[in-house]
Amino acid sequence: MPAKFHLGWFMNFIPPEWDTDDASPDAHKWPNGQFYVDMARSMERACFDLIMIEDTVMVADAYGGTMEGALRHSAFAPKHDPVPLAVLIAANTAKMGVVATMSTSFYPPYLLARLCSTVDSIAGGRFGWNIVSSAEDRAAQNFGLEGLPEHDERYNVAEEYFDVVNQLWDSWDSDAVVMDRETHTYADYRKVRTIDFVGKYFRSRGPLNTVPSPQHRPAFLQAGASPRGRAFAAGAADAIVAVGTGTEGMKEYRDDIRARAAAAGRNPDDVKLLFVVSPTVAATETEAWAKVQRVLEHPSYIEKSLVNISSNTEIDFKQFDLDEPLPEGLTTNGERGSLEYFMRGDGSPDPKTLRELVLHRAKRGLELVGTPAQVAQKMGEAMEEVGGDGFLIAKPGWDVSRAYITDICDGLVPELQRLGLTRTEYTASTLRGTLREF
């Protein structure tokens, strides 16, 4: 078995499961955030490294050209702002990291730098920023833009943005606050400076008007899948959100990122690859597979899946026959990694129908179905083959339930801990320290 690996959860501030027998009686109260606070507390008892709150800022209409699919299936909408939820979770936990998604396309750099500094201080150094450039023209139109720049150009913008916010975080020295009562000085002005940044896309005078946070800057997560995205992630991220595409593909991706990180002058061990997987556990393997079937056979499953992939890629998948292979040459200016993963199917050379691609997508690249002991063993074997660094849990069907949280936190994780694969205590005080502990 490998050494310990990291464990996080990939989720959204959206309605929890409401259309199945696993729906909680209080599912309608989700906007107050308490459902997710309860979830985070369960995760912290299980010693998860972090909870990551994804985000988009639109009501999608790519599927069929209307908003009906998104709103009927609660797919992409409603979705509430992740930052207030991150603050609420941080205030109700003590050691687990909390990560919020914010877009370089829509937040002014000064606003984001100030917000991250504030939240990291409230969280006691446990805050992370999931860096995205956004992928949907509909989102851009909510901010007065016609559409988003071309895919690779968005990363050019993101790189300059990343430079600006890091300079803003560095505009205060770590020891600038002196609180010297003899000289009546709160902060030493010689240790706070303007940045006077002038770039191709951004200008900012600085300095920040917030004191340095415990981490000085948040931990950075990113999800670069395209070649341009990989280059950015390898140079910036503390952890990368990756798709579990089978151990061979996972190893190739991790090796590539580590090589890019080294070429960028970074220690590859400082960049953790966290692969998104959807384990399904039960008392017996037969029961676990029955759970999978209930998800796949739900009347909304296929359409909701297509609404989601349509929204990510801005390709209208409603126009295609479910029982025919997709046409070749589909391209997107949206999430290219999502499209590539969706189109890959199970990796076999035979063309797959759209229906088969949707049903395969439920596996999220690794088949983790069985008893907690069986799934824990498979996760350990996968990490041993890949080389590290950990997993992000995402419930099959996306909408999380209290039953699934219990399955993972009280069923699967104790087996992982018993095998020595995941942490049993927190030893670092910051999220970045937790990620770099092993």
Coordinates of C-alpha atoms in Angstrom, one line a residue:
M1 CA 0.0 0.0 0.0
P2 CA 1.2 3.6 -0.6
A3 CA 1.8 6.3 1.9
K4 CA -1.1 8.5 3.1
F5 CA -3.0 10.4 0.4
H6 CA -5.1 13.5 0.7
L7 CA -8.9 13.6 0.7
G8 CA -11.2 16.4 -0.2
W9 CA -14.8 16.9 -1.3
F10 CA -15.9 18.6 -4.5
M11 CA -19.4 20.2 -4.1
N12 CA -21.6 23.2 -4.9
F13 CA -23.8 25.5 -2.9
I14 CA -26.9 24.1 -4.6
P15 CA -30.0 22.2 -3.5
P16 CA -29.0 18.9 -1.9
E17 CA -30.7 15.7 -3.2
W18 CA -34.5 16.5 -3.3
D19 CA -36.0 14.2 -5.9
T20 CA -35.2 10.8 -4.5
D21 CA -36.0 8.7 -1.4
D22 CA -32.7 9.9 0.1
A23 CA -33.9 13.5 0.2
S24 CA -33.6 15.1 3.7
P25 CA -36.8 16.5 5.3
D26 CA -35.0 19.9 5.5
A27 CA -33.7 19.9 2.0
H28 CA -35.7 23.0 1.2
K29 CA -33.8 25.0 3.8
W30 CA -30.4 24.6 2.0
P31 CA -30.0 28.4 1.2
N32 CA -29.3 29.1 4.9
G33 CA -26.1 26.9 4.6
Q34 CA -26.8 24.7 7.6
F35 CA -27.0 21.5 5.5
Y36 CA -23.4 22.2 4.3
V37 CA -22.2 23.2 7.8
D38 CA -23.4 19.8 9.0
M39 CA -21.7 18.1 6.1
A40 CA -18.4 20.0 6.9
R41 CA -18.6 18.9 10.5
S42 CA -18.9 15.3 9.4
M43 CA -16.0 15.7 7.1
E44 CA -13.8 17.3 9.8
R45 CA -14.6 14.4 12.1
A46 CA -13.3 12.2 9.3
C47 CA -10.2 14.4 8.9
F48 CA -10.7 15.5 5.3
D49 CA -8.1 18.0 4.1
L50 CA -10.6 20.3 2.5
I51 CA -14.1 21.0 1.2
M52 CA -14.1 22.8 -2.2
I53 CA -17.1 24.8 -3.3
E54 CA -17.4 25.1 -7.1
D55 CA -19.3 27.9 -8.8
T56 CA -20.8 29.3 -11.9
V57 CA -22.6 32.6 -12.3
M58 CA -25.5 32.1 -14.7
V59 CA -28.7 30.2 -15.4
A60 CA -27.7 27.9 -18.3
D61 CA -29.7 27.6 -21.5
A62 CA -27.3 25.7 -23.8
Y63 CA -29.4 22.5 -23.6
G64 CA -32.2 22.9 -26.1
G65 CA -31.7 26.7 -26.2
T66 CA -33.8 27.4 -23.1
M67 CA -33.4 27.6 -19.4
E68 CA -36.0 24.9 -18.8
G69 CA -33.6 22.0 -18.4
A70 CA -31.4 23.8 -15.9
L71 CA -34.2 25.1 -13.7
R72 CA -36.3 21.9 -13.9
H73 CA -33.4 19.7 -12.8
S74 CA -31.7 22.3 -10.5
A75 CA -28.6 21.9 -12.8
F76 CA -26.3 24.9 -12.6
A77 CA -29.2 26.9 -11.0
P78 CA -30.1 27.8 -8.4
K79 CA -26.5 28.1 -7.2
H80 CA -25.5 30.5 -4.4
D81 CA -22.3 32.4 -3.8
P82 CA -19.6 30.2 -2.4
V83 CA -17.7 32.8 -0.4
P84 CA -20.3 33.5 2.4
L85 CA -20.8 29.7 2.7
A86 CA -17.0 29.3 3.0
V87 CA -17.0 31.9 5.9
L88 CA -19.9 30.1 7.6
I89 CA -18.2 26.7 7.3
A90 CA -14.9 28.1 8.6
A91 CA -16.7 29.6 11.6
N92 CA -18.2 26.3 12.4
T93 CA -15.1 24.1 12.0
A94 CA -11.7 24.3 13.5
K95 CA -9.1 22.5 11.4
M96 CA -10.4 21.5 7.9
G97 CA -9.6 23.7 4.9
V98 CA -12.4 25.6 3.0
V99 CA -12.0 26.5 -0.7
A100 CA -14.2 28.8 -2.7
T101 CA -14.3 29.3 -6.4
M102 CA -13.9 32.8 -7.8
S103 CA -13.4 33.8 -11.5
T104 CA -10.5 35.8 -12.9
S105 CA -13.0 36.9 -15.6
F106 CA -15.4 38.7 -13.3
Y107 CA -13.7 39.7 -10.0
P108 CA -11.6 42.8 -10.2
P109 CA -8.1 41.7 -8.9
Y110 CA -8.1 44.2 -5.9
L111 CA -11.5 43.0 -4.8
L112 CA -10.5 39.3 -4.9
A113 CA -7.2 39.9 -3.2
R114 CA -8.9 41.8 -0.4
L115 CA -11.7 39.3 -0.1
C116 CA -9.3 36.3 0.1
S117 CA -7.1 38.0 2.7
T118 CA -10.2 38.8 4.8
V119 CA -11.6 35.3 4.6
D120 CA -8.3 33.6 5.3
S121 CA -8.0 35.7 8.5
I122 CA -11.5 34.7 9.6
A123 CA -10.7 31.1 8.8
G124 CA -7.4 31.2 10.7
G125 CA -5.3 30.3 7.7
R126 CA -7.6 27.5 6.3
F127 CA -8.9 29.3 3.2
G128 CA -8.2 28.4 -0.4
W129 CA -9.1 30.0 -3.7
N130 CA -10.1 27.7 -6.6
I131 CA -8.9 29.7 -9.6
V132 CA -11.1 29.6 -12.6
S133 CA -11.4 31.8 -15.7
S134 CA -15.0 30.8 -16.4
A135 CA -16.1 29.0 -19.5
E136 CA -19.6 30.3 -20.4
D137 CA -20.6 33.2 -22.6
R138 CA -23.9 33.4 -20.7
A139 CA -21.9 34.1 -17.5
A140 CA -19.9 36.9 -19.3
Q141 CA -23.2 38.5 -20.5
N142 CA -24.3 38.9 -16.8
F143 CA -21.3 41.2 -16.4
G144 CA -21.9 43.4 -19.4
L145 CA -19.6 41.5 -21.8
E146 CA -20.6 40.0 -25.2
G147 CA -18.8 36.8 -24.4
L148 CA -15.6 35.3 -23.1
P149 CA -12.2 35.5 -24.8
E150 CA -10.8 32.5 -26.6
H151 CA -9.9 29.6 -24.3
D152 CA -6.1 30.0 -24.3
E153 CA -6.4 33.8 -24.1
R154 CA -8.4 33.4 -20.9
Y155 CA -5.3 31.7 -19.4
N156 CA -3.1 34.6 -20.6
V157 CA -5.5 36.9 -18.7
A158 CA -5.5 34.6 -15.7
E159 CA -1.7 34.6 -15.5
E160 CA -1.5 38.4 -15.4
Y161 CA -4.3 38.4 -12.9
F162 CA -2.4 35.9 -10.7
D163 CA 0.6 38.2 -10.8
V164 CA -1.4 41.2 -9.7
V165 CA -3.1 39.6 -6.8
N166 CA 0.2 38.1 -5.5
Q167 CA 1.8 41.5 -5.7
L168 CA -1.1 42.9 -3.7
W169 CA -0.8 40.3 -1.0
D170 CA 2.9 41.1 -0.9
S171 CA 2.2 44.9 -0.5
W172 CA 2.3 44.4 3.3
D173 CA 5.4 42.8 4.9
S174 CA 4.4 40.1 7.4
D175 CA 5.7 42.2 10.3
A176 CA 4.1 45.5 9.2
V177 CA 1.7 45.6 12.1
V178 CA 3.7 46.7 15.2
M179 CA 1.0 48.1 17.5
D180 CA 3.6 50.2 19.3
R181 CA 1.9 52.1 22.0
E182 CA 5.0 54.2 22.8
T183 CA 5.0 55.7 19.4
H184 CA 1.3 55.3 18.9
T185 CA 1.9 53.4 15.7
Y186 CA -0.4 50.6 14.5
A187 CA 1.4 49.7 11.2
D188 CA 4.8 50.7 10.1
Y189 CA 4.3 52.7 6.9
R190 CA 7.8 51.7 5.6
K191 CA 6.6 48.1 5.4
V192 CA 3.5 48.8 3.3
R193 CA 3.9 49.8 -0.3
T194 CA 2.1 50.5 -3.5
I195 CA 2.5 48.0 -6.3
D196 CA 1.8 50.4 -9.3
F197 CA 1.0 47.5 -11.5
V198 CA 0.5 48.2 -15.2
G199 CA 0.0 45.2 -17.5
K200 CA -1.7 44.3 -20.7
Y201 CA -5.1 43.6 -19.0
F202 CA -5.0 45.1 -15.5
R203 CA -3.8 48.2 -13.6
S204 CA -3.7 48.5 -9.8
R205 CA -2.0 51.0 -7.6
G206 CA -2.3 49.1 -4.3
P207 CA -1.5 48.5 -1.5
L208 CA -4.2 46.3 0.0
N209 CA -5.9 47.8 3.0
T210 CA -6.1 44.5 4.8
V211 CA -3.4 43.2 7.2
P212 CA -1.6 40.0 6.1
S213 CA -3.6 36.9 6.7
P214 CA -2.2 33.7 8.5
Q215 CA -1.2 32.2 5.1
H216 CA -0.3 35.6 3.7
R217 CA -2.1 34.4 0.5
P218 CA -4.8 31.7 0.2
A219 CA -3.9 28.1 -0.8
F220 CA -4.5 27.9 -4.6
L221 CA -6.5 25.2 -6.4
Q222 CA -6.9 25.0 -10.1
A223 CA -8.3 22.6 -12.7
G224 CA -6.1 22.7 -15.8
A225 CA -6.8 19.9 -18.2
S226 CA -5.9 21.4 -21.6
P227 CA -2.2 22.0 -22.4
R228 CA -2.5 25.7 -21.7
G229 CA -4.4 24.9 -18.5
R230 CA -1.8 22.4 -17.3
A231 CA 0.9 25.0 -17.8
F232 CA -0.9 27.5 -15.7
A233 CA -1.9 25.0 -13.0
A234 CA 1.7 23.6 -12.7
G235 CA 3.0 27.1 -12.1
A236 CA 0.4 28.4 -9.7
A237 CA -1.5 25.7 -7.8
D238 CA -1.0 24.1 -4.5
A239 CA -3.5 21.4 -5.5
I240 CA -5.0 20.6 -8.9
V241 CA -8.6 19.3 -9.4
A242 CA -8.2 16.4 -11.9
V243 CA -10.5 13.9 -13.4
G244 CA -9.9 10.2 -12.5
T245 CA -9.6 8.8 -16.0
G246 CA -8.3 5.4 -15.0
T247 CA -4.9 4.8 -13.4
E248 CA -2.9 5.0 -16.7
G249 CA -4.4 8.4 -17.6
M250 CA -4.1 9.6 -14.0
K251 CA -0.4 8.7 -13.9
E252 CA 0.2 10.4 -17.2
Y253 CA -1.5 13.6 -16.0
R254 CA 0.4 13.6 -12.7
D255 CA 3.8 12.9 -14.3
D256 CA 3.1 15.7 -16.9
I257 CA 2.1 18.2 -14.2
R258 CA 5.2 17.4 -12.0
A259 CA 7.5 17.8 -15.0
R260 CA 5.9 21.2 -15.8
A261 CA 6.2 22.3 -12.2
A262 CA 9.9 21.4 -12.1
A263 CA 10.4 23.3 -15.4
A264 CA 8.7 26.3 -13.8
G265 CA 11.2 26.2 -11.0
R266 CA 8.8 24.7 -8.4
N267 CA 9.2 21.7 -6.2
P268 CA 6.8 19.1 -7.8
D269 CA 6.0 17.8 -4.3
D270 CA 4.3 21.2 -3.6
V271 CA 1.7 20.5 -6.3
K272 CA -0.9 17.9 -5.2
L273 CA -3.1 16.1 -7.8
L274 CA -6.5 15.5 -6.4
F275 CA -8.6 13.2 -8.7
V276 CA -12.4 13.5 -8.7
V277 CA -14.1 10.1 -8.0
S278 CA -17.5 9.0 -7.0
P279 CA -17.3 6.0 -4.6
T280 CA -20.5 4.0 -3.9
V281 CA -20.4 1.9 -0.8
A282 CA -22.8 -0.4 1.0
A283 CA -22.8 -3.4 3.4
T284 CA -22.4 -5.8 0.4
E285 CA -21.1 -5.3 -3.2
T286 CA -24.6 -6.3 -4.5
E287 CA -26.2 -3.6 -2.5
A288 CA -23.6 -1.0 -3.7
W289 CA -24.3 -1.9 -7.3
A290 CA -28.0 -1.6 -6.7
K291 CA -27.4 2.0 -5.4
V292 CA -25.6 2.7 -8.7
Q293 CA -28.5 1.4 -10.7
R294 CA -31.0 3.5 -8.8
V295 CA -29.0 6.6 -9.8
L296 CA -28.6 5.6 -13.4
E297 CA -32.3 4.6 -13.7
H298 CA -33.7 7.7 -12.2
P299 CA -36.1 9.4 -14.7
S300 CA -34.1 12.6 -14.6
Y301 CA -30.6 11.2 -14.7
I302 CA -29.8 11.2 -18.4
E303 CA -31.3 14.6 -19.2
K304 CA -29.8 16.2 -16.1
S305 CA -26.4 14.9 -17.1
L306 CA -26.8 16.3 -20.6
V307 CA -27.9 19.7 -19.2
N308 CA -24.7 19.8 -17.1
I309 CA -22.3 18.8 -19.9
S310 CA -24.2 21.2 -22.3
S311 CA -23.7 24.0 -19.7
N312 CA -20.0 23.3 -19.3
T313 CA -19.2 23.1 -23.0
E314 CA -22.0 25.4 -24.4
I315 CA -22.8 22.6 -26.9
D316 CA -26.5 21.7 -27.2
F317 CA -26.5 17.9 -26.6
K318 CA -30.3 17.9 -27.0
Q319 CA -29.9 18.0 -30.7
F320 CA -28.2 14.6 -30.9
D321 CA -29.9 11.2 -30.9
L322 CA -29.3 9.4 -27.6
D323 CA -28.7 6.0 -29.3
E324 CA -26.3 7.2 -32.0
P325 CA -22.6 8.0 -31.8
L326 CA -21.8 11.7 -31.5
P327 CA -20.5 13.4 -34.6
E328 CA -16.8 13.8 -34.9
G329 CA -15.0 17.1 -34.5
L330 CA -17.1 18.7 -31.7
T331 CA -15.1 21.6 -30.2
T332 CA -15.8 24.2 -27.6
N333 CA -14.6 27.5 -26.3
G334 CA -15.9 26.4 -22.9
E335 CA -14.5 23.6 -20.7
R336 CA -12.3 21.6 -23.1
G337 CA -11.2 19.2 -20.4
S338 CA -14.9 18.4 -19.6
L339 CA -15.7 17.7 -23.3
E340 CA -12.6 15.6 -23.8
Y341 CA -13.4 13.5 -20.7
F342 CA -17.0 13.1 -21.7
M343 CA -16.2 12.1 -25.3
R344 CA -13.6 9.6 -24.1
G345 CA -16.1 7.0 -22.9
D346 CA -14.6 3.9 -21.4
G347 CA -11.4 4.3 -23.6
S348 CA -12.3 1.6 -26.1
P349 CA -11.9 2.4 -29.8
D350 CA -15.5 1.6 -30.7
P351 CA -17.9 4.6 -31.1
K352 CA -20.1 5.1 -28.2
T353 CA -23.7 6.3 -28.3
L354 CA -24.6 9.5 -26.4
R355 CA -26.6 7.4 -23.9
E356 CA -23.6 5.1 -23.3
L357 CA -21.3 8.2 -22.8
V358 CA -23.7 9.6 -20.2
L359 CA -23.9 6.3 -18.3
H360 CA -20.2 5.9 -18.4
R361 CA -19.7 9.4 -17.0
A362 CA -21.3 8.2 -13.7
K363 CA -18.2 6.2 -13.0
R364 CA -15.9 9.3 -13.1
G365 CA -13.0 7.3 -14.5
L366 CA -12.5 4.8 -11.6
E367 CA -15.0 2.0 -10.8
L368 CA -15.2 2.4 -7.0
V369 CA -18.3 0.3 -6.1
G370 CA -18.5 -2.2 -3.2
T371 CA -18.2 -2.5 0.5
P372 CA -16.1 0.2 2.3
A373 CA -13.3 -2.3 2.7
Q374 CA -13.3 -3.1 -1.0
V375 CA -13.5 0.5 -2.2
A376 CA -10.8 1.6 0.3
Q377 CA -8.5 -1.2 -1.1
K378 CA -9.2 -0.1 -4.7
M379 CA -8.4 3.6 -3.8
G380 CA -5.1 2.6 -2.2
E381 CA -4.1 0.4 -5.2
A382 CA -4.9 3.3 -7.6
M383 CA -2.8 5.7 -5.6
E384 CA 0.0 3.2 -5.5
E385 CA 0.0 2.9 -9.3
V386 CA -0.5 6.6 -10.0
G387 CA 2.1 7.7 -7.4
G388 CA -0.3 10.1 -5.5
D389 CA -1.6 12.5 -4.3
G390 CA -5.2 12.0 -3.4
F391 CA -8.9 12.2 -4.2
L392 CA -11.8 14.6 -4.3
I393 CA -15.2 13.0 -3.5
A394 CA -18.2 14.0 -5.7
K395 CA -21.5 12.2 -5.3
P396 CA -22.8 10.3 -8.3
G397 CA -25.6 12.4 -9.7
W398 CA -24.0 15.6 -8.2
D399 CA -26.7 16.4 -5.5
V400 CA -25.3 15.3 -2.2
S401 CA -27.5 13.7 0.5
R402 CA -27.1 13.1 4.2
A403 CA -27.1 9.4 3.5
Y404 CA -24.2 9.7 1.1
I405 CA -22.2 11.9 3.5
T406 CA -22.7 9.2 6.2
D407 CA -21.6 6.4 3.7
I408 CA -18.4 8.2 3.0
C409 CA -17.5 9.8 6.4
D410 CA -18.6 7.0 8.6
G411 CA -18.3 4.1 6.2
L412 CA -15.5 4.5 3.7
V413 CA -13.1 6.9 5.5
P414 CA -12.7 4.7 8.6
E415 CA -11.6 1.8 6.3
L416 CA -9.1 4.2 4.6
Q417 CA -7.8 5.2 8.0
R418 CA -7.6 1.6 9.2
L419 CA -5.3 0.9 6.1
G420 CA -3.2 3.9 7.0
L421 CA -4.2 5.6 3.8
T422 CA -5.7 8.9 5.1
R423 CA -5.0 11.1 8.0
T424 CA -6.5 10.5 11.5
E425 CA -5.6 13.9 12.9
Y426 CA -4.6 17.4 11.8
T427 CA -1.1 18.5 12.6
A428 CA -0.8 21.7 10.5
S429 CA -2.5 25.0 11.3
T430 CA -3.0 26.2 7.7
L431 CA -4.5 24.6 4.6
R432 CA -1.3 25.0 2.7
G433 CA 0.5 23.2 5.5
T434 CA -2.0 20.4 5.5
L435 CA -1.6 19.9 1.8
R436 CA 2.2 19.8 2.1
E437 CA 2.3 17.6 5.2
F438 CA 2.8 14.5 3.0

